[in-house]
mmCIF file of C-alpha atoms and ligand atoms in Angstrom:
data_model
loop_
_atom_site.group_PDB
_atom_site.id
_atom_site.type_symbol
_atom_site.label_atom_id
_atom_site.label_comp_id
_atom_site.label_asym_id
_atom_site.label_seq_id
_atom_site.Cartn_x
_atom_site.Cartn_y
_atom_site.Cartn_z
ATOM 1 C CA MET A 969 203.870 82.511 -109.125
ATOM 2 C CA ASP A 970 205.783 80.734 -106.282
ATOM 3 C CA GLU A 971 203.811 77.678 -106.512
ATOM 4 C CA SER A 972 205.316 77.036 -110.064
ATOM 5 C CA TYR A 973 208.780 77.624 -108.963
ATOM 6 C CA PRO A 974 210.749 74.469 -110.227
ATOM 7 C CA LEU A 975 212.513 73.615 -107.179
ATOM 8 C CA LYS A 976 210.311 70.835 -105.675
ATOM 9 C CA ILE A 977 213.053 68.060 -106.416
ATOM 10 C CA THR A 978 215.032 66.725 -103.860
ATOM 11 C CA PHE A 979 218.833 66.415 -103.384
ATOM 12 C CA ARG A 980 218.487 62.862 -104.096
ATOM 13 C CA GLU A 981 217.191 63.725 -107.597
ATOM 14 C CA MET A 982 219.477 66.394 -108.233
ATOM 15 C CA ARG A 983 222.463 64.136 -107.381
ATOM 16 C CA GLU A 984 221.200 61.460 -109.704
ATOM 17 C CA SER A 985 221.352 64.199 -112.415
ATOM 18 C CA GLY A 986 224.782 64.692 -111.819
ATOM 19 C CA ALA A 987 224.911 67.908 -110.230
ATOM 20 C CA ARG A 988 227.223 68.385 -107.104
ATOM 21 C CA GLU A 989 227.402 71.978 -106.723
ATOM 22 C CA ILE A 990 224.437 74.418 -106.008
ATOM 23 C CA PRO A 991 224.671 78.092 -106.622
ATOM 24 C CA ILE A 992 222.802 79.997 -104.043
ATOM 25 C CA TYR A 993 222.047 83.562 -104.707
ATOM 26 C CA CYS A 994 221.465 86.455 -102.363
ATOM 27 C CA ARG A 995 217.938 87.851 -102.799
ATOM 28 C CA ASP A 996 219.007 91.404 -102.655
ATOM 29 C CA TYR A 997 219.963 92.092 -106.288
ATOM 30 C CA ARG A 998 222.059 95.268 -105.060
ATOM 31 C CA CYS A 999 224.312 92.652 -103.322
ATOM 32 C CA GLY A 1000 224.530 89.928 -105.839
ATOM 33 C CA HIS A 1001 226.682 87.913 -103.517
ATOM 34 C CA HIS A 1002 226.538 84.007 -104.238
ATOM 35 C CA VAL A 1003 227.875 80.675 -102.905
ATOM 36 C CA GLU A 1004 228.058 77.348 -103.818
ATOM 37 C CA THR A 1005 227.055 74.523 -101.647
ATOM 38 C CA ASN A 1006 227.874 71.038 -102.028
ATOM 39 C CA ALA A 1007 224.968 68.535 -102.654
ATOM 40 C CA ASP A 1008 226.696 65.882 -100.907
ATOM 41 C CA GLY A 1009 226.061 67.537 -97.391
ATOM 42 C CA TRP A 1010 222.241 67.433 -97.646
ATOM 43 C CA ALA A 1011 219.680 64.613 -96.851
ATOM 44 C CA ASP A 1012 218.181 62.647 -99.824
ATOM 45 C CA ASP A 1013 214.480 64.124 -99.080
ATOM 46 C CA VAL A 1014 215.476 67.676 -98.561
ATOM 47 C CA ARG A 1015 214.077 69.818 -101.380
ATOM 48 C CA LEU A 1016 216.217 72.336 -102.972
ATOM 49 C CA SER A 1017 213.339 74.943 -102.295
ATOM 50 C CA ASP A 1018 213.896 73.895 -98.580
ATOM 51 C CA ILE A 1019 217.471 75.321 -98.076
ATOM 52 C CA GLY A 1020 216.976 78.662 -99.409
ATOM 53 C CA PRO A 1021 215.509 80.219 -96.213
ATOM 54 C CA ARG A 1022 218.078 78.633 -94.166
ATOM 55 C CA PHE A 1023 220.942 80.558 -95.673
ATOM 56 C CA VAL A 1024 222.058 84.206 -94.543
ATOM 57 C CA CYS A 1025 224.078 86.367 -96.889
ATOM 58 C CA GLU A 1026 227.381 86.655 -95.298
ATOM 59 C CA ARG A 1027 227.864 90.060 -97.250
ATOM 60 C CA CYS A 1028 224.826 91.836 -96.368
ATOM 61 C CA GLY A 1029 222.989 89.800 -94.006
ATOM 62 C CA GLN A 1030 219.897 89.130 -96.096
ATOM 63 C CA ARG A 1031 217.982 85.845 -95.052
ATOM 64 C CA SER A 1032 216.479 83.596 -97.431
ATOM 65 C CA ALA A 1033 218.604 83.062 -100.496
ATOM 66 C CA GLU A 1034 217.648 82.046 -104.019
ATOM 67 C CA VAL A 1035 218.537 78.599 -105.094
ATOM 68 C CA ARG A 1036 219.441 78.361 -108.780
ATOM 69 C CA PRO A 1037 220.535 74.714 -109.743
ATOM 70 C CA ASN A 1038 222.310 74.929 -113.066
ATOM 71 C CA PHE A 1039 222.145 71.231 -113.874
ATOM 72 C CA GLU A 1040 220.702 70.288 -117.575
ATOM 73 C CA PRO A 1041 217.368 68.686 -118.034
ATOM 74 C CA ALA A 1042 217.628 64.958 -118.697
ATOM 75 C CA LYS A 1043 218.389 64.181 -122.345
ATOM 76 C CA MET A 1044 215.280 62.456 -123.699
ATOM 77 C CA GLY A 1045 216.939 61.510 -127.074
ATOM 78 C CA ASP A 1046 217.053 63.501 -130.218
ATOM 79 C CA ASN A 1047 216.715 60.516 -132.534
ATOM 80 C CA PRO A 1048 213.440 60.743 -134.593
ATOM 81 C CA GLY A 1049 213.253 57.019 -134.722
HETATM 82 ZN ZN1 ZN B 491 223.688 89.716 -99.847
#
């Protein structure tokens, strides 16, 4: 299931989508702590899925956070023709 996790995109792609803040959630559901990191601080070729393991929850100490970008998919156009 992890193979299909939709976080293969890079920070460059994410910035191009207009997103600036990335919510990162503690994997421990009992904790529920989350922080937001600024996309500007990461290199273009870093994938979103790469940064989760780097985070350590400052509340409970859990390693490996879950990254949940909240940007909207690109609009492909609603006009029928
Ligand atoms: Zn936590």
